[in-house]
JSON list of N, CA and C in Angstrom, two decimals:
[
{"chain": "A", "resi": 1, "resn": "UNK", "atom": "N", "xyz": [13.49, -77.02, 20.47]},
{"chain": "A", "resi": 1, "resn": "UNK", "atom": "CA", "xyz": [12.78, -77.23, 21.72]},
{"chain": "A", "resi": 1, "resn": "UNK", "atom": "C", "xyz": [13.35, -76.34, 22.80]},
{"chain": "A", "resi": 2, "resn": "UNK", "atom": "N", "xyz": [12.53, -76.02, 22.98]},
{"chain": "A", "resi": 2, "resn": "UNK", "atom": "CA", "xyz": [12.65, -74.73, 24.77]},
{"chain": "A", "resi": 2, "resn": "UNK", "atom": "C", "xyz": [11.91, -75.09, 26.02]},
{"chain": "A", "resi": 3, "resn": "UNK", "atom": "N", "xyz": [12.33, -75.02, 27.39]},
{"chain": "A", "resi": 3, "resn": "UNK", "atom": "CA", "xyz": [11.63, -75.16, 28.28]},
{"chain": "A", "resi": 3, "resn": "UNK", "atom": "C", "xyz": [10.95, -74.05, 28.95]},
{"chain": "A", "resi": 4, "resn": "UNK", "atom": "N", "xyz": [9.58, -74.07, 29.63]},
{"chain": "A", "resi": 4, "resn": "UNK", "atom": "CA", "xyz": [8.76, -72.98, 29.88]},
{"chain": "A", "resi": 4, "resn": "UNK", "atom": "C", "xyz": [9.30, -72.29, 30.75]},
{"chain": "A", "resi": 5, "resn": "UNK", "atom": "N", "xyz": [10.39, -72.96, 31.53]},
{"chain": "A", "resi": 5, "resn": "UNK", "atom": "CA", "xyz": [11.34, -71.53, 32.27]},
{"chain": "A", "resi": 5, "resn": "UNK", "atom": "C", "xyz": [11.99, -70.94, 31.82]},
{"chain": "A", "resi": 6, "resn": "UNK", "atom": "N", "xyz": [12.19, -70.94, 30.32]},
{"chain": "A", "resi": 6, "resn": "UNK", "atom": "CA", "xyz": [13.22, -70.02, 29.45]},
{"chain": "A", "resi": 6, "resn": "UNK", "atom": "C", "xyz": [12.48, -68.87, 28.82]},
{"chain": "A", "resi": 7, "resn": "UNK", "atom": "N", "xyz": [11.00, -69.06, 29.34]},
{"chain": "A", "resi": 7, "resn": "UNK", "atom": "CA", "xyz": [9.84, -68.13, 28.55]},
{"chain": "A", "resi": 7, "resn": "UNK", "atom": "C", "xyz": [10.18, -66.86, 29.75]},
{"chain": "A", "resi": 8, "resn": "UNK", "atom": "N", "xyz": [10.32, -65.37, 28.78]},
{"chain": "A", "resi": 8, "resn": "UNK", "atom": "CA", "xyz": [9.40, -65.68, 27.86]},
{"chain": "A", "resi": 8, "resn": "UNK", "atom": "C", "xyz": [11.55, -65.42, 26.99]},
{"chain": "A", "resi": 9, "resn": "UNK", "atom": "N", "xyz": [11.05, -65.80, 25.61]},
{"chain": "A", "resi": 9, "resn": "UNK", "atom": "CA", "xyz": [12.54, -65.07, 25.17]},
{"chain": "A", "resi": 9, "resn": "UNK", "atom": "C", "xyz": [12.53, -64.98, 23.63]},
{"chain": "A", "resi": 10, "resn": "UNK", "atom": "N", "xyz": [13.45, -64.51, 23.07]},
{"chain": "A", "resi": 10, "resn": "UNK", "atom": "CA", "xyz": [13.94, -64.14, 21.66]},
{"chain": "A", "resi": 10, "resn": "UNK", "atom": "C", "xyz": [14.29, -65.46, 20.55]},
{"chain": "A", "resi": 11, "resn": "UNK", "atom": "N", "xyz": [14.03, -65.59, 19.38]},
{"chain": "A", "resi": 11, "resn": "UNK", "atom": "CA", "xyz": [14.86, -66.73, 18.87]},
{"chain": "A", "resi": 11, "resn": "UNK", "atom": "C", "xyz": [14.51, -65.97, 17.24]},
{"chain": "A", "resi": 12, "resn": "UNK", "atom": "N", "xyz": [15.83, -65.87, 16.70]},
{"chain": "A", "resi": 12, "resn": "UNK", "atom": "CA", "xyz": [15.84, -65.47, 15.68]},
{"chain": "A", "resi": 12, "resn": "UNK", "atom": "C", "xyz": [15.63, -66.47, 14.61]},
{"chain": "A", "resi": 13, "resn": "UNK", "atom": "N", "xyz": [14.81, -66.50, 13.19]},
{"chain": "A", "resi": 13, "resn": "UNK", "atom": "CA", "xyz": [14.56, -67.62, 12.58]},
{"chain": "A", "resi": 13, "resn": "UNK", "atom": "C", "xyz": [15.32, -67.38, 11.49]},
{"chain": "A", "resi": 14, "resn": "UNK", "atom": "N", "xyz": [15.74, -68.44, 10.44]},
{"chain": "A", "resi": 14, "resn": "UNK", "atom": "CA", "xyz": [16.73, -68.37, 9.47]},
{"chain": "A", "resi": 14, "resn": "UNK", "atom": "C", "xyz": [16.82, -69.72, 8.74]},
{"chain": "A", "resi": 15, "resn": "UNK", "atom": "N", "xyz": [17.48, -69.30, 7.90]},
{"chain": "A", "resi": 15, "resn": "UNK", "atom": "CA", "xyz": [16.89, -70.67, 6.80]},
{"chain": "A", "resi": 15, "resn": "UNK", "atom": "C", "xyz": [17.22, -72.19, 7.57]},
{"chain": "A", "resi": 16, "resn": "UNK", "atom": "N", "xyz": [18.05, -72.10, 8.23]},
{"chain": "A", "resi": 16, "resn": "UNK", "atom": "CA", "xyz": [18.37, -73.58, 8.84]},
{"chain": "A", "resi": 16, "resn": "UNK", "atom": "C", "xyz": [16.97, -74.12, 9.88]},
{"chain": "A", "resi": 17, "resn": "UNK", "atom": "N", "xyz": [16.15, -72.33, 10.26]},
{"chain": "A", "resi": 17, "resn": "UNK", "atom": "CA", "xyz": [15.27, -72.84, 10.74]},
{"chain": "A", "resi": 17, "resn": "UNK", "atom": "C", "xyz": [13.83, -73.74, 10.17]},
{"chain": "A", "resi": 18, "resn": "UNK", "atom": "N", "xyz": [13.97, -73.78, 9.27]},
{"chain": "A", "resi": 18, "resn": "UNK", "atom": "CA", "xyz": [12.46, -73.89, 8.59]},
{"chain": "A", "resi": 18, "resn": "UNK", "atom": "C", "xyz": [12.36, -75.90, 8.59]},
{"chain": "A", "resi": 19, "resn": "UNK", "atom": "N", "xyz": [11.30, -75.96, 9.04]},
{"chain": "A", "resi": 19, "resn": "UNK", "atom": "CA", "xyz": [10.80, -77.66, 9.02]},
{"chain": "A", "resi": 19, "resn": "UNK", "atom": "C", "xyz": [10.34, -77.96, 8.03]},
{"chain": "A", "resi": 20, "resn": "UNK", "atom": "N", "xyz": [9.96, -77.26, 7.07]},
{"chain": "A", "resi": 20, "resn": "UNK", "atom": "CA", "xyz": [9.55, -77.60, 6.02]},
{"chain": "A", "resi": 20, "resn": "UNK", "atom": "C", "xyz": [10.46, -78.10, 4.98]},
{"chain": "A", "resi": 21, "resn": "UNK", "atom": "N", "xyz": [11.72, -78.03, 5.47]},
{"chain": "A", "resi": 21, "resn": "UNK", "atom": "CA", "xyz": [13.12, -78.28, 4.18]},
{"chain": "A", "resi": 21, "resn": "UNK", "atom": "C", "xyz": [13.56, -77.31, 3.18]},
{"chain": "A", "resi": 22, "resn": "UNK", "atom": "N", "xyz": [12.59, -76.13, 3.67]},
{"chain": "A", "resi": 22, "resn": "UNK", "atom": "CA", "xyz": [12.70, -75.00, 2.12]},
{"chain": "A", "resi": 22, "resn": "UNK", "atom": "C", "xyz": [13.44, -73.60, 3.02]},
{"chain": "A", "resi": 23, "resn": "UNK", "atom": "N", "xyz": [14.33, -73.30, 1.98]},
{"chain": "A", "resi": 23, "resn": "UNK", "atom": "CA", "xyz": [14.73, -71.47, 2.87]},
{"chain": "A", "resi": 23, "resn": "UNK", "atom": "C", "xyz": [13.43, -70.84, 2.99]},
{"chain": "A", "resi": 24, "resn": "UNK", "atom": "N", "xyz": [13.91, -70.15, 4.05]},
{"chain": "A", "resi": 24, "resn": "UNK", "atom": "CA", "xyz": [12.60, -69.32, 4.35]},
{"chain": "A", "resi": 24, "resn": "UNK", "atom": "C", "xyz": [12.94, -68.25, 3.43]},
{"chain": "A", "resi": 25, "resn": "UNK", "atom": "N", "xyz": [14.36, -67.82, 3.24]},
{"chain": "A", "resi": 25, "resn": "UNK", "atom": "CA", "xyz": [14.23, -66.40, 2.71]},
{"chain": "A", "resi": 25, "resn": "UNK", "atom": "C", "xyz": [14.60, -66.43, 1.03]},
{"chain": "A", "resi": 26, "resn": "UNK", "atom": "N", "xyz": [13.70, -67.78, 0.74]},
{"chain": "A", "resi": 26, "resn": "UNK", "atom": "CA", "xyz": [13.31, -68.02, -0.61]},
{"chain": "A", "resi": 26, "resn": "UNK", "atom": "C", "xyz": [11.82, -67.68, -0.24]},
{"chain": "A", "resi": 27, "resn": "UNK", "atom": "N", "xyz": [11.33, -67.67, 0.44]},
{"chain": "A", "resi": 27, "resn": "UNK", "atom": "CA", "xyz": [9.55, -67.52, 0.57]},
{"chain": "A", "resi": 27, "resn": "UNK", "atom": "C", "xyz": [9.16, -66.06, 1.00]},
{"chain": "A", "resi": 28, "resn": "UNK", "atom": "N", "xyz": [7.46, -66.01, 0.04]},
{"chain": "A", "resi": 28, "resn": "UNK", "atom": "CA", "xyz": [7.26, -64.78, -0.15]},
{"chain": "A", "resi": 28, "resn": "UNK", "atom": "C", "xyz": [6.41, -64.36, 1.32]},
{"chain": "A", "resi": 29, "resn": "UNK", "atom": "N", "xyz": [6.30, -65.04, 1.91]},
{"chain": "A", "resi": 29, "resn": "UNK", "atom": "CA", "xyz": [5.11, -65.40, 3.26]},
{"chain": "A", "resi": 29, "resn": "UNK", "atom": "C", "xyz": [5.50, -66.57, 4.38]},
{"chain": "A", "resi": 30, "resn": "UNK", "atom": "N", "xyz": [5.68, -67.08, 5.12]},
{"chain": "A", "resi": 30, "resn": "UNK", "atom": "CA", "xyz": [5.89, -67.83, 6.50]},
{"chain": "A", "resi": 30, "resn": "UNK", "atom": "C", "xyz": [4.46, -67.75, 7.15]},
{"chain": "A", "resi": 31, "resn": "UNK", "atom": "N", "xyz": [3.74, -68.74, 7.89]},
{"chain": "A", "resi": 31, "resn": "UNK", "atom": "CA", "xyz": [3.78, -68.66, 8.97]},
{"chain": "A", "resi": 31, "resn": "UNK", "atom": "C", "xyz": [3.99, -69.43, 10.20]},
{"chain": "A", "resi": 32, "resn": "UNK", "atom": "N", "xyz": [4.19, -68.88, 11.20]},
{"chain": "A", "resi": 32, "resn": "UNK", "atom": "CA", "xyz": [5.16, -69.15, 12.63]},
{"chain": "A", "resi": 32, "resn": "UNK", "atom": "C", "xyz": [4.07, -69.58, 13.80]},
{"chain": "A", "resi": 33, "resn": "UNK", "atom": "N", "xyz": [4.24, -70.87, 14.25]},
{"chain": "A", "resi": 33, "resn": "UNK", "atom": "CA", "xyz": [3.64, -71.67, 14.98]},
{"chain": "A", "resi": 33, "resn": "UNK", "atom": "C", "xyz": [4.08, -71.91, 16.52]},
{"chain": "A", "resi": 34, "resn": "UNK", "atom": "N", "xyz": [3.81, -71.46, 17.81]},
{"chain": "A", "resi": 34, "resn": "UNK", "atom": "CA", "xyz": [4.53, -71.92, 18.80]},
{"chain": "A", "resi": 34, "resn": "UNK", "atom": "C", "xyz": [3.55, -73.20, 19.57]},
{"chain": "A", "resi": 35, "resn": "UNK", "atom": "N", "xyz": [4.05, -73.73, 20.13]},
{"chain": "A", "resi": 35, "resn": "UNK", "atom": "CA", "xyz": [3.19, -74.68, 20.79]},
{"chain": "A", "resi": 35, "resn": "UNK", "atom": "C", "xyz": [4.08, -75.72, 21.98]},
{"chain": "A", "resi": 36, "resn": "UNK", "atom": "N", "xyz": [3.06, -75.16, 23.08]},
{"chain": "A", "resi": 36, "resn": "UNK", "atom": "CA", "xyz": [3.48, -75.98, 24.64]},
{"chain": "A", "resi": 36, "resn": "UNK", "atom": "C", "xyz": [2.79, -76.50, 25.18]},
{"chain": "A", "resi": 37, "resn": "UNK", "atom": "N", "xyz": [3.64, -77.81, 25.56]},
{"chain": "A", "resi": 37, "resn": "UNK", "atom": "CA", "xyz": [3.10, -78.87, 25.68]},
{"chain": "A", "resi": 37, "resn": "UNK", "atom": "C", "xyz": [3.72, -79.39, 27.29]},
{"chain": "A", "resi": 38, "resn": "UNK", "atom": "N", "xyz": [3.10, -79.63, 28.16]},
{"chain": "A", "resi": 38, "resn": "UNK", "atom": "CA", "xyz": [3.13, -80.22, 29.40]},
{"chain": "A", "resi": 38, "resn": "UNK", "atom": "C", "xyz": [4.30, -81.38, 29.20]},
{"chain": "A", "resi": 39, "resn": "UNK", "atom": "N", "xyz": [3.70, -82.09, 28.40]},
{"chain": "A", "resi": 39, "resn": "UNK", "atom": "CA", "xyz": [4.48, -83.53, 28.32]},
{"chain": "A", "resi": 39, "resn": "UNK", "atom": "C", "xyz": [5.99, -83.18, 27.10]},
{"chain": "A", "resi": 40, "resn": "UNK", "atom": "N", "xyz": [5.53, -82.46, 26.61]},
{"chain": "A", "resi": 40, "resn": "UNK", "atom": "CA", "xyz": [7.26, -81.96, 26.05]},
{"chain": "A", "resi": 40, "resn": "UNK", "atom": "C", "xyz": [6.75, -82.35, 24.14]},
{"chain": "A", "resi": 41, "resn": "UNK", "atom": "N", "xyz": [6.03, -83.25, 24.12]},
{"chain": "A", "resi": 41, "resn": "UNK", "atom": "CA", "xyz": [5.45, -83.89, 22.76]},
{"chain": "A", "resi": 41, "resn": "UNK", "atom": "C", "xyz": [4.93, -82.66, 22.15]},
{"chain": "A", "resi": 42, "resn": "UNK", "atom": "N", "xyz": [5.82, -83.24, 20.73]},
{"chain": "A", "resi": 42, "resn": "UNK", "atom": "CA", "xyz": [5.18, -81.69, 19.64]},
{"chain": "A", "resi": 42, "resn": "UNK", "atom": "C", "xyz": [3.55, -81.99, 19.25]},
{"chain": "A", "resi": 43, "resn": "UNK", "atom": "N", "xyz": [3.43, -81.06, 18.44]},
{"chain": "A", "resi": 43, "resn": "UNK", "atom": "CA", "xyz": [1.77, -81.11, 17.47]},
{"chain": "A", "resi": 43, "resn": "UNK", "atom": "C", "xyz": [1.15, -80.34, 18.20]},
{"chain": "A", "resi": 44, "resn": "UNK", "atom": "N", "xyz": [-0.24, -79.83, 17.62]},
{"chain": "A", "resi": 44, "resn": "UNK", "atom": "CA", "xyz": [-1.70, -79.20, 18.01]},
{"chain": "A", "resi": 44, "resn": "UNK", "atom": "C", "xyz": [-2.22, -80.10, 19.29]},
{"chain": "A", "resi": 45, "resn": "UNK", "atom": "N", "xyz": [-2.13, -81.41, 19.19]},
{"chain": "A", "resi": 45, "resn": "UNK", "atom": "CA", "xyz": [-3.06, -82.32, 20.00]},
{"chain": "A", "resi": 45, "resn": "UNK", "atom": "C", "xyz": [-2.62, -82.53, 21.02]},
{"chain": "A", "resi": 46, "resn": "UNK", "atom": "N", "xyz": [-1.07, -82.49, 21.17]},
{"chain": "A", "resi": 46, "resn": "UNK", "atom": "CA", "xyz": [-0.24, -82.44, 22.14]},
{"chain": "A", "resi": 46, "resn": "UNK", "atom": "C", "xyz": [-0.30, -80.71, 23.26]},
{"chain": "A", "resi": 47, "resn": "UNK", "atom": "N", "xyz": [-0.80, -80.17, 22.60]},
{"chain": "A", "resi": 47, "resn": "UNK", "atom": "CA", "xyz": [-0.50, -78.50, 23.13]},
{"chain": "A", "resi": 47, "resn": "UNK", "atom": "C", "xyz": [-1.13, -78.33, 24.15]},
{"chain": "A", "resi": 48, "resn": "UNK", "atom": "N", "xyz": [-0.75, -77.66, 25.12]},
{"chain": "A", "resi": 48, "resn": "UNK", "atom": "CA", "xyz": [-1.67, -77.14, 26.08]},
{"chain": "A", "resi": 48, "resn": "UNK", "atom": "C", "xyz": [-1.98, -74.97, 25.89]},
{"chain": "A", "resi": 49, "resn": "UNK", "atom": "N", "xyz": [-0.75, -74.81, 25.21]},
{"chain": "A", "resi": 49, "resn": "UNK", "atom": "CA", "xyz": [-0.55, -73.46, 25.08]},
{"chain": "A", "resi": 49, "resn": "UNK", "atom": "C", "xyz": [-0.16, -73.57, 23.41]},
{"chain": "A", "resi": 50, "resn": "UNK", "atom": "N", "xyz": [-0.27, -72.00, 22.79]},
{"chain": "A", "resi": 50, "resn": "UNK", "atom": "CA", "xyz": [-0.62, -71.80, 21.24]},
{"chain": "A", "resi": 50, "resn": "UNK", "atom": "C", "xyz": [-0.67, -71.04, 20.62]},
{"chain": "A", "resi": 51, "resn": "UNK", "atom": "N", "xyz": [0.29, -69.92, 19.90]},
{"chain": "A", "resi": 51, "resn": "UNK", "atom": "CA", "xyz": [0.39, -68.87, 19.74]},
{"chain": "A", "resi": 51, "resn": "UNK", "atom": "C", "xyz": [0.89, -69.20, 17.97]},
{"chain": "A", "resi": 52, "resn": "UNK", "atom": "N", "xyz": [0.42, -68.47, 17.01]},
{"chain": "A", "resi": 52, "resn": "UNK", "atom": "CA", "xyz": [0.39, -68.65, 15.76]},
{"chain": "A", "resi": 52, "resn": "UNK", "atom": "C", "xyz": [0.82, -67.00, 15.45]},
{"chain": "A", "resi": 53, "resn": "UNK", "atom": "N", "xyz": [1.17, -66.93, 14.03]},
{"chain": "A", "resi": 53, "resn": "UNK", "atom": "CA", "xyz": [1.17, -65.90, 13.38]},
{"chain": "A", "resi": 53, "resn": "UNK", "atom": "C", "xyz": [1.26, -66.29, 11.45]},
{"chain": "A", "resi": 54, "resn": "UNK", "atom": "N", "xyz": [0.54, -65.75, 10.98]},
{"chain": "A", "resi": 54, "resn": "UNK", "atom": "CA", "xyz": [0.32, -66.19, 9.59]},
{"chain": "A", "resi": 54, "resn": "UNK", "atom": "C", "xyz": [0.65, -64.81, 8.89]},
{"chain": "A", "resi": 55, "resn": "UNK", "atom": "N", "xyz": [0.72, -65.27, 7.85]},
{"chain": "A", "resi": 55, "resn": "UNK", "atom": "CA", "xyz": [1.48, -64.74, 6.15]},
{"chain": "A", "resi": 55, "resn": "UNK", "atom": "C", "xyz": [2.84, -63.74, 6.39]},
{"chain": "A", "resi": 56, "resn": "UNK", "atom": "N", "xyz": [3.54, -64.49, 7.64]},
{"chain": "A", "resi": 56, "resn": "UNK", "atom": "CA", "xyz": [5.01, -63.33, 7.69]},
{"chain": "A", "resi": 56, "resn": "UNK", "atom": "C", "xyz": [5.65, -63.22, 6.90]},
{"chain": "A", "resi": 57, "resn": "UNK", "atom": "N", "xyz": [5.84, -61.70, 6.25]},
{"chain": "A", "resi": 57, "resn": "UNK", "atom": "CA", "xyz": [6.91, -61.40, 5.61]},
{"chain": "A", "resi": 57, "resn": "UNK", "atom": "C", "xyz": [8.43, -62.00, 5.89]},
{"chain": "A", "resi": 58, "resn": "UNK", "atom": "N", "xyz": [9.41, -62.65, 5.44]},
{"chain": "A", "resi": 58, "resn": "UNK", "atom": "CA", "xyz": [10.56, -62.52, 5.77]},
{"chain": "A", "resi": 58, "resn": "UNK", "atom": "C", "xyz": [11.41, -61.67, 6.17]},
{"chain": "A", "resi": 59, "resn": "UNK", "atom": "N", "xyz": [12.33, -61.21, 6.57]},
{"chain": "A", "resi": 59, "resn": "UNK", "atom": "CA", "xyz": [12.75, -60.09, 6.84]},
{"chain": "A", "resi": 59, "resn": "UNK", "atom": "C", "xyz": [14.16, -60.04, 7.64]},
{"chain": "A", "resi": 60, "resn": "UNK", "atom": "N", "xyz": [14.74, -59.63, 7.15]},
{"chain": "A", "resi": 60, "resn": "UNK", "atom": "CA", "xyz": [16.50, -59.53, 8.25]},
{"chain": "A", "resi": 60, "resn": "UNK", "atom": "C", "xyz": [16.14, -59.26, 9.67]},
{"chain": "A", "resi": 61, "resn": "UNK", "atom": "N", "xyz": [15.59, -57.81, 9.87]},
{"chain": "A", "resi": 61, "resn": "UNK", "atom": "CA", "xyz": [15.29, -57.05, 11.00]},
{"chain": "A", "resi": 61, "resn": "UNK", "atom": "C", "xyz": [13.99, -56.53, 11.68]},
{"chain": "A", "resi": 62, "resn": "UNK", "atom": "N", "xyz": [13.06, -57.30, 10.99]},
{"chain": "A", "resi": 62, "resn": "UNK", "atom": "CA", "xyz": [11.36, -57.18, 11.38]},
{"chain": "A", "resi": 62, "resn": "UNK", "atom": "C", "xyz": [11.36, -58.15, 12.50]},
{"chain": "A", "resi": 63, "resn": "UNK", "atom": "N", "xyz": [10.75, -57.92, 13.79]},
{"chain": "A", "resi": 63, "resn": "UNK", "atom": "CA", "xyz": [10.59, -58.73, 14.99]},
{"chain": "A", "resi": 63, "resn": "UNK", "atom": "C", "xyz": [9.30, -58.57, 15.15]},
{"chain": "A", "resi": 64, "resn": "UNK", "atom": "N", "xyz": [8.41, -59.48, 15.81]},
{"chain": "A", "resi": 64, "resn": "UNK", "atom": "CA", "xyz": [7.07, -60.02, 16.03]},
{"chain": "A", "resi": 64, "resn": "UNK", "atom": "C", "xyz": [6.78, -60.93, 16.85]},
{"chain": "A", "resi": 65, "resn": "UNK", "atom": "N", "xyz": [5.73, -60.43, 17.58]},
{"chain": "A", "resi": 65, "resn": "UNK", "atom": "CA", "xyz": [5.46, -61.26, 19.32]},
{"chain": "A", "resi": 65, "resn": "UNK", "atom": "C", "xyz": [4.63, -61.98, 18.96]},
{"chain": "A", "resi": 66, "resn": "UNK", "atom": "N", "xyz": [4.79, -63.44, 19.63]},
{"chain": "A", "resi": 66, "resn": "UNK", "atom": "CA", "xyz": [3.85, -64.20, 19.96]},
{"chain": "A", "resi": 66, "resn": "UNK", "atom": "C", "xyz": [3.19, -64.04, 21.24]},
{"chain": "A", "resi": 67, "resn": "UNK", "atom": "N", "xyz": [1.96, -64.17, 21.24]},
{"chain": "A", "resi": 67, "resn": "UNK", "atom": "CA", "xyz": [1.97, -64.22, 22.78]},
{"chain": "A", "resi": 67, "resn": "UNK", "atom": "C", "xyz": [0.80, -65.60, 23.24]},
{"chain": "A", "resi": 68, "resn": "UNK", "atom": "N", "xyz": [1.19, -66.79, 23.87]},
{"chain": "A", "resi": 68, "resn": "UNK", "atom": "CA", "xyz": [0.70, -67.94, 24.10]},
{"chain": "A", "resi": 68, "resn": "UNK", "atom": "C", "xyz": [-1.01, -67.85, 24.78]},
{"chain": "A", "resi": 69, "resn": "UNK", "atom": "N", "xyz": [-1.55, -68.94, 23.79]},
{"chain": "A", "resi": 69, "resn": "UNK", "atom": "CA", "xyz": [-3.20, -69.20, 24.77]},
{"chain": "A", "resi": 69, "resn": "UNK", "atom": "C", "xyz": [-3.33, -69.98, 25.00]},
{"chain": "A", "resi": 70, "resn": "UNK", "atom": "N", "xyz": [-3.82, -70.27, 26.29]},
{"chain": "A", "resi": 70, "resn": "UNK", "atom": "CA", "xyz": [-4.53, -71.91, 26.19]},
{"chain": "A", "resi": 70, "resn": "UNK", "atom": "C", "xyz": [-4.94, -72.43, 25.45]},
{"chain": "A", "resi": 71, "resn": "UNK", "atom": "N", "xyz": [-5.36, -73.79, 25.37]},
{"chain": "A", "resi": 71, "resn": "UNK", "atom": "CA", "xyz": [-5.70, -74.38, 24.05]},
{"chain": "A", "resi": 71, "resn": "UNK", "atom": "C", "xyz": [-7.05, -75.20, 25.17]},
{"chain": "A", "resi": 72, "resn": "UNK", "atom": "N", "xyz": [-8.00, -75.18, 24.64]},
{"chain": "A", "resi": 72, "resn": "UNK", "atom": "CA", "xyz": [-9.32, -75.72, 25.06]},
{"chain": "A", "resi": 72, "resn": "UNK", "atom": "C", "xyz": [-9.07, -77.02, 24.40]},
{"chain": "A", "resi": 73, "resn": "UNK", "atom": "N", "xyz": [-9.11, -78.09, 25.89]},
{"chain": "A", "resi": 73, "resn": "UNK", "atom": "CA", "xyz": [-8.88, -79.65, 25.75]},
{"chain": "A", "resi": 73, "resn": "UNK", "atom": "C", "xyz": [-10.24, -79.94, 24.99]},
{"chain": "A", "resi": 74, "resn": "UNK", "atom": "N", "xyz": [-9.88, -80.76, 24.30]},
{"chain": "A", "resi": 74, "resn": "UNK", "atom": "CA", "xyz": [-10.48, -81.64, 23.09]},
{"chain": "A", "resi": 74, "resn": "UNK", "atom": "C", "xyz": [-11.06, -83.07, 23.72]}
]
């Protein structure tokens, strides 16, 4: 968890990072989910902001921007 005054910034990912319980740099693909939320509460439904990236390679030294969207209230 990060607060939106720490935006925008860097965070390197690594196997301790993964929520799924699995090394990442056992996997052939990732993908990387950001999501902000007013009230601080995780999930999609919770989000007000939403920036995704799908089938990432793993990688020591490959870096890749997210860059946040609104999320159209539901």
């Amino acid at each position: 968890r990060r607060s939106a005054s720490e935006l925008p910034l860097s965070v390197r990912l690594d196997d301790a990072s993964s929520m799924a319980g699995q090394k990442i740099s056992a996997l052939n693909r990732v993908d990387i989910e950001v999501q902000l939320s007013a009230t601080g509460q995780p999930g999609r439904a919770n989000a007000s902001w939403l920036a995704t990236a799908a089938n990432v390679e793993p990688s020591t030294d490959a870096a890749i921007q997210l860059i946040l969207e609104a999320v159209e209230p539901q």
